[in-house]
mmCIF file of C-alpha atoms and ligand atoms in Angstrom:
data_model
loop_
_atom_site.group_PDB
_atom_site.id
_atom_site.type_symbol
_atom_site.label_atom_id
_atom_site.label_comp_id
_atom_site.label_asym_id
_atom_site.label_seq_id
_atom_site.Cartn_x
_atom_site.Cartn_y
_atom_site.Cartn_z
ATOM 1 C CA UNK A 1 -99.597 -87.639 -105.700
ATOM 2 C CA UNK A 2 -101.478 -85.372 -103.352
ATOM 3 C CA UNK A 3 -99.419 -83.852 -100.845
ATOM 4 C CA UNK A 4 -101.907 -83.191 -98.614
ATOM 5 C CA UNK A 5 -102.294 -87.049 -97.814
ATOM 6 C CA UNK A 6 -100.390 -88.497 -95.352
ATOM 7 C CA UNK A 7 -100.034 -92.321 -97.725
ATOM 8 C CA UNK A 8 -99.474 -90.123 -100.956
ATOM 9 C CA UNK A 9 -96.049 -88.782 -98.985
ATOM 10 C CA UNK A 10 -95.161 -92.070 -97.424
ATOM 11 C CA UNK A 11 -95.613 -93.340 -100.885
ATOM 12 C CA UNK A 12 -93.559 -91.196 -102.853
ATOM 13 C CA UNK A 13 -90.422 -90.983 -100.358
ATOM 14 C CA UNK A 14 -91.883 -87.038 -99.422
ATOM 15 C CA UNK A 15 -92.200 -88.222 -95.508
ATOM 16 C CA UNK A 16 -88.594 -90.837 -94.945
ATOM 17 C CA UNK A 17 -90.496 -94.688 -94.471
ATOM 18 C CA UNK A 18 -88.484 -98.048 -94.564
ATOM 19 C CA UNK A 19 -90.000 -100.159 -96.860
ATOM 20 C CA UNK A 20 -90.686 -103.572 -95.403
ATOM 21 C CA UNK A 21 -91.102 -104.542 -99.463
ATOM 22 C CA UNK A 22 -92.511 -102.923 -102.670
ATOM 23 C CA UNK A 23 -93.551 -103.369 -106.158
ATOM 24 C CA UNK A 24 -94.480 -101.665 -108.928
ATOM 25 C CA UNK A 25 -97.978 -100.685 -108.051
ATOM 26 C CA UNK A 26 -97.296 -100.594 -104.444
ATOM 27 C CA UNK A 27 -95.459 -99.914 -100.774
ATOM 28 C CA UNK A 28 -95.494 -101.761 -97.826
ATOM 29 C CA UNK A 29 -93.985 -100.377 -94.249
ATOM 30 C CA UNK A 30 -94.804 -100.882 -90.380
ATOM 31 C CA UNK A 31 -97.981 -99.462 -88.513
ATOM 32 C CA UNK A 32 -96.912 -96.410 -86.395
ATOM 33 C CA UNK A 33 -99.210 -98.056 -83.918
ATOM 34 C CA UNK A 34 -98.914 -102.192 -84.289
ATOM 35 C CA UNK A 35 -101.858 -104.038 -83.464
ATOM 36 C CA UNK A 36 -100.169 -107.219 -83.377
ATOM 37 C CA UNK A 37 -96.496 -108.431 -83.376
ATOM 38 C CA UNK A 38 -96.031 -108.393 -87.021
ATOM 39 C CA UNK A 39 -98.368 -105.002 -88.096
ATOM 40 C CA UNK A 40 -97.530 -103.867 -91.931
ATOM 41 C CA UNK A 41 -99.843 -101.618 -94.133
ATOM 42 C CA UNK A 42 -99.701 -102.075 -98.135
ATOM 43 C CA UNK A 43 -100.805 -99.082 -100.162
ATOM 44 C CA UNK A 44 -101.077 -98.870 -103.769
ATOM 45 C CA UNK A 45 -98.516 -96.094 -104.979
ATOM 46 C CA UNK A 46 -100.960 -94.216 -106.531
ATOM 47 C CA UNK A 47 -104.127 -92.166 -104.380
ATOM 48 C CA UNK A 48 -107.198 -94.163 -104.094
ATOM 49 C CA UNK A 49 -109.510 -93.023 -101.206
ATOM 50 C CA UNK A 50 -110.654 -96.425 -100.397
ATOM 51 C CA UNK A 51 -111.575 -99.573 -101.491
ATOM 52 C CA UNK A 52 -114.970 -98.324 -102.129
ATOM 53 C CA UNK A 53 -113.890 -96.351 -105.156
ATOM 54 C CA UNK A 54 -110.922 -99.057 -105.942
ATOM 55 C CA UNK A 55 -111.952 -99.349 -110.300
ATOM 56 C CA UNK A 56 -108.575 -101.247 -111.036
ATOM 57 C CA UNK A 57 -108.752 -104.562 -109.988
ATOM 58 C CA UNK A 58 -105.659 -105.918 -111.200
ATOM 59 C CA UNK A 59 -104.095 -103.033 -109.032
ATOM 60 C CA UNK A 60 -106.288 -104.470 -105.947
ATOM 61 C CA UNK A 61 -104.977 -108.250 -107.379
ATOM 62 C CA UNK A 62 -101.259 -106.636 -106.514
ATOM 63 C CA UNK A 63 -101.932 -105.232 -103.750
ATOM 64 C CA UNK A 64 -103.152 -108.903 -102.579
ATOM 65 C CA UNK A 65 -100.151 -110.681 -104.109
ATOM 66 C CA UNK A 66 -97.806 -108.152 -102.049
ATOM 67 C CA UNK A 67 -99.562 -108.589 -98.507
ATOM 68 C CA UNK A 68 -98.799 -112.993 -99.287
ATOM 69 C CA UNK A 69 -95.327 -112.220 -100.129
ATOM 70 C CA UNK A 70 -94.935 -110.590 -97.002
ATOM 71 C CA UNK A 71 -96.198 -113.051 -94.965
ATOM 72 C CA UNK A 72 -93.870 -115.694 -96.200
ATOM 73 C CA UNK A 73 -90.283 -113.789 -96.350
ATOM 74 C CA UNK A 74 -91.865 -112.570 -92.477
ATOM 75 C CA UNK A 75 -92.358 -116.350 -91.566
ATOM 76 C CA UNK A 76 -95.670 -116.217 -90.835
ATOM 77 C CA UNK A 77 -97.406 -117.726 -93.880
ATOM 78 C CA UNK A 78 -97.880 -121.187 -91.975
ATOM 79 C CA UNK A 79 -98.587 -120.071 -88.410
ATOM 80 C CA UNK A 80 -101.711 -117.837 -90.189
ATOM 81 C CA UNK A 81 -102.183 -113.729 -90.336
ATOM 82 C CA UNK A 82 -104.982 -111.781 -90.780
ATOM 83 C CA UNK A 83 -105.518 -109.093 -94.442
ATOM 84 C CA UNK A 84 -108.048 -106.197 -92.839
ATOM 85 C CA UNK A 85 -109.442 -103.121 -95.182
ATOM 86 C CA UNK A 86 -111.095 -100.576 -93.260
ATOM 87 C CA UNK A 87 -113.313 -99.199 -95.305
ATOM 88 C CA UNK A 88 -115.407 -95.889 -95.081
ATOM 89 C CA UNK A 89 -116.418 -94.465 -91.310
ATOM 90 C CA UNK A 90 -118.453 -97.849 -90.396
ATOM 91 C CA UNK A 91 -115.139 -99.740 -91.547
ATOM 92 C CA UNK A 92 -113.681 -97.863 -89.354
ATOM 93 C CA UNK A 93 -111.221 -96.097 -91.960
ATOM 94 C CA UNK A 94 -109.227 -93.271 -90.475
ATOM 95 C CA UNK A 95 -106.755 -92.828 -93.168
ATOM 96 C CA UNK A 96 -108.228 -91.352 -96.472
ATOM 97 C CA UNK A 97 -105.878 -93.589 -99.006
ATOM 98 C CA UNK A 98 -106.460 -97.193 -99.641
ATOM 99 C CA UNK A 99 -104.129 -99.266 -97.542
ATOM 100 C CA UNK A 100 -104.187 -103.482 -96.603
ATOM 101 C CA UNK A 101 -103.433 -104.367 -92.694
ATOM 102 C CA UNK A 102 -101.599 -107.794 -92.407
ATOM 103 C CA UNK A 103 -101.586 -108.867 -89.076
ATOM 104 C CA UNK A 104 -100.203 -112.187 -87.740
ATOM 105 C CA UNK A 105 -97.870 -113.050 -84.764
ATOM 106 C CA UNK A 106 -100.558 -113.591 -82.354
ATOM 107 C CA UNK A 107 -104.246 -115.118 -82.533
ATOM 108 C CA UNK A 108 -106.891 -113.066 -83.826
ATOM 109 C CA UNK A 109 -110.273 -112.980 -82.480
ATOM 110 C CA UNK A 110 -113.596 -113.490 -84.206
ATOM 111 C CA UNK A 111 -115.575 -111.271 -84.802
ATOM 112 C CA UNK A 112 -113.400 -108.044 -84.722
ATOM 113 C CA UNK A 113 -114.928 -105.092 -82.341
HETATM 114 P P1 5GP B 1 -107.172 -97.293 -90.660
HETATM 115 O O1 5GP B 1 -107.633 -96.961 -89.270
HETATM 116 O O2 5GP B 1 -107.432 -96.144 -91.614
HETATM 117 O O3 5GP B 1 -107.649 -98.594 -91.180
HETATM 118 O O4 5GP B 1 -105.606 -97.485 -90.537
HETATM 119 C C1 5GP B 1 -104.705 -96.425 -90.554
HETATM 120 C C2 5GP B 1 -103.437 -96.956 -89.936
HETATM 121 O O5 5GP B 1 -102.386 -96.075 -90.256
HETATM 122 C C3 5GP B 1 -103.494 -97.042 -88.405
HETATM 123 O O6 5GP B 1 -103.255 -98.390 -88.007
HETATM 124 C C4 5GP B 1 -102.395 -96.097 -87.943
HETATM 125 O O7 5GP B 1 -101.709 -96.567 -86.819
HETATM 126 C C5 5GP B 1 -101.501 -96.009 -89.176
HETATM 127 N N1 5GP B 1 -100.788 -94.759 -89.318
HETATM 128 C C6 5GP B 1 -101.311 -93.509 -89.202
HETATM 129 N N2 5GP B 1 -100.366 -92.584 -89.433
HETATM 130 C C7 5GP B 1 -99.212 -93.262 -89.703
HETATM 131 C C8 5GP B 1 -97.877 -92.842 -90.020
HETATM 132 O O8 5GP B 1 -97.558 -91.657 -90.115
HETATM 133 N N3 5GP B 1 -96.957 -93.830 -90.232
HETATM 134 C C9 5GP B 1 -97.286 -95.138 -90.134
HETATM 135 N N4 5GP B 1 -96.299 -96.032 -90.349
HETATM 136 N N5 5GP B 1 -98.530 -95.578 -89.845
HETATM 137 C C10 5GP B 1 -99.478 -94.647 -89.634
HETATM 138 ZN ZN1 ZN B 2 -102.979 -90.574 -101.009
#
């Protein structure tokens, strides 16, 4: 873990987080700044700068199956949500460690700004 990045200390307990769930490969807790009603970030235990240089795609497969599990113990699996990775400075990244927004509790508009 690199203990210069902000997710790396989340991750690892360094920086005090409640965990809205977790696996093995990764941690899920609530957006400082919610978007939406329902706002959690997943991020894969380990450091990965982005999805752009995400090799393990089993890992990125996890990452996936945590964000759905989510959405159903939060309730919002039926009324819809929305998975966003912001990726790189046109994605709009501003975090350097791979993380997965799920949004849901309101409706999302199309496209995003
Ligand atoms: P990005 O803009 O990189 O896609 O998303 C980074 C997200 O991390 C933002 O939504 C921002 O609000 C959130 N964030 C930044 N710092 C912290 C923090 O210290 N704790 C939590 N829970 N969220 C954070
Ligand atoms: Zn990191």
């Amino acid at each position: 873990m690199s203990h210069d990045c902000l997710f790396c200390r989340i991750a690892s307990g360094d920086i005090r987080t409640a965990f809205v769930a977790e696996n093995v490969d990764a941690v899920a807790f609530r957006d400082i700044n919610p978007r939406a009603p329902l706002h959690v970030l997943v991020i894969p235990r380990v450091h990965i700068d982005s999805l752009a240089s995400a090799a393990d795609h089993a890992l990125l497969g996890s990452l996936l199956g945590l964000v759905t599990q989510i959405a159903r113990e939060e309730g919002v699996a039926e009324s819809g949500y929305r998975v966003v990775i912001n990726t790189g400075n046109d994605g709009g990244q501003t975090v350097p460690h791979l993380h997965l927004h799920l949004l849901a509790g309101r409706h999302m508009d199309w496209p995003p700004g």
